[in-house]
GROMACS .gro file of C-alpha atoms in nm:
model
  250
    1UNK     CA    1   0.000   0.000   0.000
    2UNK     CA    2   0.304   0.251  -0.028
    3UNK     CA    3   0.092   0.438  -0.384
    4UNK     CA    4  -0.173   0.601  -0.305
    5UNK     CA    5  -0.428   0.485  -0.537
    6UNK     CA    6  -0.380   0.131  -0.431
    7UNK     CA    7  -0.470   0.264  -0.071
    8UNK     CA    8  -0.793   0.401  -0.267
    9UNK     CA    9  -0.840   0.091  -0.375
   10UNK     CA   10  -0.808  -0.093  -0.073
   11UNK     CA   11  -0.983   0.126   0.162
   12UNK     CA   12  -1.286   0.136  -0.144
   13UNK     CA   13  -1.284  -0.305  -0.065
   14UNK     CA   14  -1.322  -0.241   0.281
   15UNK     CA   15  -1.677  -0.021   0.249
   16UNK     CA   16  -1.779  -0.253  -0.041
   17UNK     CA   17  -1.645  -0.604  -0.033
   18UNK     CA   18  -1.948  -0.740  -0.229
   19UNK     CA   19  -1.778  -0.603  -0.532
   20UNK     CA   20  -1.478  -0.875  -0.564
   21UNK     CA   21  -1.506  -0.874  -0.950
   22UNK     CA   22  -1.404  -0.497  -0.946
   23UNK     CA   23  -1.136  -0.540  -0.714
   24UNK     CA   24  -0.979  -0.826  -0.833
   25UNK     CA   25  -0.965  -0.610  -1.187
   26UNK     CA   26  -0.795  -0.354  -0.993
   27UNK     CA   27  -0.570  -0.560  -0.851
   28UNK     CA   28  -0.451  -0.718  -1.132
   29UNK     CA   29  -0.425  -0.389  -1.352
   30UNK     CA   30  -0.174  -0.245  -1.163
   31UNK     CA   31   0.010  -0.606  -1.144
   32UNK     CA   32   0.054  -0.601  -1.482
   33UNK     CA   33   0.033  -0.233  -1.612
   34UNK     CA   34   0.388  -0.203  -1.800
   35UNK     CA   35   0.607   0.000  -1.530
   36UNK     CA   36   0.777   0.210  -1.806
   37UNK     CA   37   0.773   0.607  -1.865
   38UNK     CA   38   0.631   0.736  -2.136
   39UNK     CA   39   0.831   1.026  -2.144
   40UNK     CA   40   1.070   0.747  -2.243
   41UNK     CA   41   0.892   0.557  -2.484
   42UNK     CA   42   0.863   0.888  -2.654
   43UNK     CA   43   1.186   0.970  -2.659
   44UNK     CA   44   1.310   0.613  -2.818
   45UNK     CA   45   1.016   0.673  -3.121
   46UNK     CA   46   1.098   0.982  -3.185
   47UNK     CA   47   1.484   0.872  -3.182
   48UNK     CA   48   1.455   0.573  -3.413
   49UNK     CA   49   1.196   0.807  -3.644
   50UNK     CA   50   1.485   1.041  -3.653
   51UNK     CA   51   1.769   0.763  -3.749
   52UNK     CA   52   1.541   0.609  -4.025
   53UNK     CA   53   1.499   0.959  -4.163
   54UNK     CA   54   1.826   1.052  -4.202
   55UNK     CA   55   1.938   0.707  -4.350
   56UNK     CA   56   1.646   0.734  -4.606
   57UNK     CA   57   1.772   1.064  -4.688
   58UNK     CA   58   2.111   0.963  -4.736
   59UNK     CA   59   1.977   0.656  -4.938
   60UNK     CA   60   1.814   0.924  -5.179
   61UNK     CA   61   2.074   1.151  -5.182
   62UNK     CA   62   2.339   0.834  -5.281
   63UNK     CA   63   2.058   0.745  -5.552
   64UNK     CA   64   2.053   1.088  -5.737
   65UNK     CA   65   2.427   1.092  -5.719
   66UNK     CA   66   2.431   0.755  -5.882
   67UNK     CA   67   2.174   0.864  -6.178
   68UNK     CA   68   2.360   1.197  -6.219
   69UNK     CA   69   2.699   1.009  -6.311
   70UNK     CA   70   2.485   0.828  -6.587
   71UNK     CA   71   2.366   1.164  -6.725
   72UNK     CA   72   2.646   1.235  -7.050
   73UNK     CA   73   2.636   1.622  -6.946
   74UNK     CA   74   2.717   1.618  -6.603
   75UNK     CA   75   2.940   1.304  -6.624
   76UNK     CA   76   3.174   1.488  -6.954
   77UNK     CA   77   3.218   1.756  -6.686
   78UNK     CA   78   3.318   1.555  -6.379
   79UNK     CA   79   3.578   1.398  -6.608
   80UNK     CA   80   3.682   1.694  -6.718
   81UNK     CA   81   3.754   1.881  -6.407
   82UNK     CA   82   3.887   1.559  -6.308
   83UNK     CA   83   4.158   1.569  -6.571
   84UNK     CA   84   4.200   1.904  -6.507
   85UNK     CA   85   4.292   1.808  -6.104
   86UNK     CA   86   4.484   1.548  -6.256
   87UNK     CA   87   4.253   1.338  -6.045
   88UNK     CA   88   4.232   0.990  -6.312
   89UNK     CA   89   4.646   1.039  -6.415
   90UNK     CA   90   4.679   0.885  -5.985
   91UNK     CA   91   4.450   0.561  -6.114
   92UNK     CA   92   4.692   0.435  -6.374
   93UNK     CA   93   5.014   0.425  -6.210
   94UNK     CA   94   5.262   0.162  -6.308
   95UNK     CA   95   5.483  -0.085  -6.163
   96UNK     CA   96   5.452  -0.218  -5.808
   97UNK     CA   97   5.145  -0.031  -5.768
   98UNK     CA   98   4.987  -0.114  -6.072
   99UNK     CA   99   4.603  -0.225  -6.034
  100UNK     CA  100   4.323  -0.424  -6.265
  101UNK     CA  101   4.156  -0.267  -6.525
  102UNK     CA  102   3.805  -0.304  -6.258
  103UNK     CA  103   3.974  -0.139  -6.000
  104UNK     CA  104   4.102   0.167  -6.201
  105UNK     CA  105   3.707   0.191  -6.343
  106UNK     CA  106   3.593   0.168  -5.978
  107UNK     CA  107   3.815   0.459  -5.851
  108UNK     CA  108   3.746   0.659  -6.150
  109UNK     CA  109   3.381   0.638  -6.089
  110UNK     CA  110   3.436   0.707  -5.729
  111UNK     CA  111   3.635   1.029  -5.806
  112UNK     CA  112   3.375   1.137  -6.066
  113UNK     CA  113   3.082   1.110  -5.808
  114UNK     CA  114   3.260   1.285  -5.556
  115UNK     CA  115   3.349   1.574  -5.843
  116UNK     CA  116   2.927   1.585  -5.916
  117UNK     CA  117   2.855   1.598  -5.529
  118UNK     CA  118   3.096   1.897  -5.467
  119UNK     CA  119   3.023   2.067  -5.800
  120UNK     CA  120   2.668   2.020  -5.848
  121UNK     CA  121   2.393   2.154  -5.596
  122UNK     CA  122   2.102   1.881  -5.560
  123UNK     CA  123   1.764   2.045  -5.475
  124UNK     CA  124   1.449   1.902  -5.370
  125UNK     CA  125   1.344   1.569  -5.204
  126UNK     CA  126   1.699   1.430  -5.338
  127UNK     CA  127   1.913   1.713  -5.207
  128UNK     CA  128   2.226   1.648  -4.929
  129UNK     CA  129   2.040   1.555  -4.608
  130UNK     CA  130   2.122   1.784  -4.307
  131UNK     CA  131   2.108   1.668  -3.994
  132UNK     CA  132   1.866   1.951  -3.812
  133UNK     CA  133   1.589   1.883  -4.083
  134UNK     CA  134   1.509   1.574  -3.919
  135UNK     CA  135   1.238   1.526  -3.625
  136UNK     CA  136   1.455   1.507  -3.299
  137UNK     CA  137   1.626   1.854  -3.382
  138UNK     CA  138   1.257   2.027  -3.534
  139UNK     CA  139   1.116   1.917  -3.241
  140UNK     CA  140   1.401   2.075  -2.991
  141UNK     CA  141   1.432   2.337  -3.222
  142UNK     CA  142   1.056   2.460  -3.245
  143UNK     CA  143   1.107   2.715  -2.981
  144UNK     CA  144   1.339   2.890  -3.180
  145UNK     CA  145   1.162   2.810  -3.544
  146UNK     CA  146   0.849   2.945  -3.372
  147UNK     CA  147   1.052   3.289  -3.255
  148UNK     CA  148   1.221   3.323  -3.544
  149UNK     CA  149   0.875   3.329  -3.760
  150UNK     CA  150   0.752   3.564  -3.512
  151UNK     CA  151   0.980   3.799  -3.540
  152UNK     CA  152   0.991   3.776  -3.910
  153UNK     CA  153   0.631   3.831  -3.988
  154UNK     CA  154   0.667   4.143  -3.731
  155UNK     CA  155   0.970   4.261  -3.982
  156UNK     CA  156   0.731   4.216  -4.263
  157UNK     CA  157   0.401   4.391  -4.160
  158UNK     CA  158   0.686   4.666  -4.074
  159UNK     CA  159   0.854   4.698  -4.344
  160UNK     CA  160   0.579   4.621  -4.639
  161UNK     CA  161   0.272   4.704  -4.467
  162UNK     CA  162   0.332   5.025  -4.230
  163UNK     CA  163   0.612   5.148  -4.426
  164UNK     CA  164   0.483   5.016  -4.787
  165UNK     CA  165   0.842   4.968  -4.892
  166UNK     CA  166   0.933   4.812  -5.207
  167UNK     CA  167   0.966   4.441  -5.229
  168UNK     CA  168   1.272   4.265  -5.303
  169UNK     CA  169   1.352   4.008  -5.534
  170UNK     CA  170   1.332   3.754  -5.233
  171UNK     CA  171   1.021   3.868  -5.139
  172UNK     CA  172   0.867   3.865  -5.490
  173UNK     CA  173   0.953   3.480  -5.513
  174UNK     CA  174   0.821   3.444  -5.164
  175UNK     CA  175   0.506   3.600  -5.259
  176UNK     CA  176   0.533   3.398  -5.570
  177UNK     CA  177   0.565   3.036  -5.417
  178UNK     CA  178   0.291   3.122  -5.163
  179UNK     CA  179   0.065   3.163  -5.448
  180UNK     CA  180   0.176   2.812  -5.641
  181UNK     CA  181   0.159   2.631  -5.249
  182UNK     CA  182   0.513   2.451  -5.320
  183UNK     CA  183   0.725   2.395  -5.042
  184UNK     CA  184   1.060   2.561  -5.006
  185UNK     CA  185   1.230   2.268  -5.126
  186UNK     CA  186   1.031   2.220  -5.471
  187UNK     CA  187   1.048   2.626  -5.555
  188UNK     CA  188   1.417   2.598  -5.502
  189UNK     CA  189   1.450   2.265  -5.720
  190UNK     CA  190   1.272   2.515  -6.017
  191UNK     CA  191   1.507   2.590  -6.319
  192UNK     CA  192   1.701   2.994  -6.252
  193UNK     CA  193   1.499   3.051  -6.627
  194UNK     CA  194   1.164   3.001  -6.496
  195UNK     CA  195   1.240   3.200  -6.142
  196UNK     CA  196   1.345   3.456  -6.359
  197UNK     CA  197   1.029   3.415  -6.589
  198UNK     CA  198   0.746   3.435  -6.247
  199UNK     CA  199   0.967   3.747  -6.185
  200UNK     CA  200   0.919   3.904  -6.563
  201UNK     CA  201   0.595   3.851  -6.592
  202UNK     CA  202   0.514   4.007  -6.207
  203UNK     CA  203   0.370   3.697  -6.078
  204UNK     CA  204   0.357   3.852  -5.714
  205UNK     CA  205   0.115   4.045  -5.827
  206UNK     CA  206  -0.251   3.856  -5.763
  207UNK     CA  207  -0.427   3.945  -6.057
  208UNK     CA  208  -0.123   3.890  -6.318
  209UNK     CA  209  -0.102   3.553  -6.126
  210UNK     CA  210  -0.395   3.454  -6.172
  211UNK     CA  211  -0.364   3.514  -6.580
  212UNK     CA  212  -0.101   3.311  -6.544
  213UNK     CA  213  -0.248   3.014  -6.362
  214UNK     CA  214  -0.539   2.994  -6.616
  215UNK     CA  215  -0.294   2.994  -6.894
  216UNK     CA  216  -0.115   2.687  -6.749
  217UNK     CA  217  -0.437   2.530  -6.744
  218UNK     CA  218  -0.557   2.551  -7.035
  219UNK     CA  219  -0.187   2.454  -7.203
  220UNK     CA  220  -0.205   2.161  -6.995
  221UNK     CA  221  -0.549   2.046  -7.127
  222UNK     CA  222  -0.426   2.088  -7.492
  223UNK     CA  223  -0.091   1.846  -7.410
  224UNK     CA  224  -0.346   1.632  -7.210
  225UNK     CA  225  -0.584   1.630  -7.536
  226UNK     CA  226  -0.292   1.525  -7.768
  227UNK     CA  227  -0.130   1.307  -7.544
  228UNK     CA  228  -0.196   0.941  -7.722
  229UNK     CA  229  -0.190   0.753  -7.354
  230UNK     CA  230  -0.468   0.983  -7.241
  231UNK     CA  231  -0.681   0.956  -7.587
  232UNK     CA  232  -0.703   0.604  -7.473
  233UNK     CA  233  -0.796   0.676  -7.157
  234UNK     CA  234  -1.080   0.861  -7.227
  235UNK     CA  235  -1.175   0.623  -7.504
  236UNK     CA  236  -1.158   0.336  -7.220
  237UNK     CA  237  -1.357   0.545  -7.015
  238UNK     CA  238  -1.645   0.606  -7.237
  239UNK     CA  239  -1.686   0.257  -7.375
  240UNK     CA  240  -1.542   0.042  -7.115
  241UNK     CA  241  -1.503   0.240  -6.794
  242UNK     CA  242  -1.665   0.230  -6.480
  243UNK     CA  243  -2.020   0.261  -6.458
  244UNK     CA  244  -2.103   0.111  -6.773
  245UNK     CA  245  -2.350  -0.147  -6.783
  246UNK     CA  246  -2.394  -0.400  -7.077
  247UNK     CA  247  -2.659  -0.679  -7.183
  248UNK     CA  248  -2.528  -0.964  -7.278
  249UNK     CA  249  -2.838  -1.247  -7.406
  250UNK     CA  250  -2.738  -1.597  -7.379
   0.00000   0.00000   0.00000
């Protein structure tokens, strides 16, 4: 009796013994109720969510590395600047030293993926994982995320609203990607040409957005109507689709 519900418990038998079933479900409740925090089970979750993140991350980071040595463009490069660093002369040495034909190709491909991962920025879902993106530091971090926001939409109702200063090219994409609803990640994946396009054509504007929005539209429904794959899909869905119903007599 040293917790104090189990004195509840016990002095609730004594005023009502007739109730055994109750008390022996009690009883046996606390017996076997797991004796573990869950402050801690937390804590390992989040933890092992965090290490499968980052390894994913990695994984797809490794993979677009891998496909971007495969591309001819971005491979000719690497093997120039490799050449260049006299990088690929160190593979073929002679003598002593001398290696198989595989293991030159294997360290040549090694040096030209390590060429593509300095040289080349990866945006997007693929791009270098970081270790504060994942959820053990967002979560510790939110504090300071959620001050940080604070204070920078105080900044801009200063600055754009009370002051009505000009925006900058920062803020015009800003305003931009708010409009499309992309995440940070997929605007900065985007092509420098088509940033530079949204900014031309004054997309942070609302109304010259939304000119431009309806003209994506309607090009997509002309590639959509002379796309062969979806001519048969609307062919499928108008004689064989769902919803159809057919009479076949015996």
């Amino acid at each position: 009796l040293q917790d104090e519900e189990t004195r509840k418990d016990y002095d609730y038998m004594l005023d009502h013994p007739e109730e055994y079933y109750r008390h022996y479900y009690h009883y046996y409740s606390r017996r076997l109720a797991p004796k573990v925090d869950v402050r801690i089970v937390i804590l390992v979750t989040v933890c092992a969510i965090s290490v499968f993140q980052f390894f994913s991350w990695w994984s797809s980071y490794n993979e677009a590395i891998n496909y971007l040595a495969t591309v001819p463009k971005y491979r000719i490069q690497a093997t120039e600047i490799a050449r260049q660093q006299g990088l690929l002369n160190k593979t073929k040495e002679k003598g002593k030293n001398r290696r198989s034909k595989e293991e030159i190709r294997e360290e040549e491909e090694e040096i030209i993926k390590d060429i593509i991962k300095n040289k080349i920025d990866i945006k997007g879902g693929y791009q270098k994982p970081k270790i504060y993106d994942i959820l053990l530091f967002q979560i510790l971090l939110a504090p300071f995320y959620l001050g940080k926001y604070l204070v920078w939409n105080c900044w801009w109702i200063y600055c754009f609203s009370i002051k009505g200063q000009e925006y900058g090219v920062e803020e015009k994409l800003y305003i931009i990607r708010k409009y499309m609803k992309m995440s940070p990640s997929q605007f900065d994946s985007l092509e420098d040409h088509q940033k530079e396009t949204f900014l031309e054509r004054r997309l942070w504007i609302r109304e010259k957005y939304e000119v431009y929005k309806r003209e994506q539209e309607e090009e997509l429904k002309k590639k959509m109507a002379m796309d062969p794959r979806w001519k048969r899909y609307r062919r499928w869905m108008k004689n064989e689709g769902p919803g159809r119903l057919t009479f076949i007599d015996d």
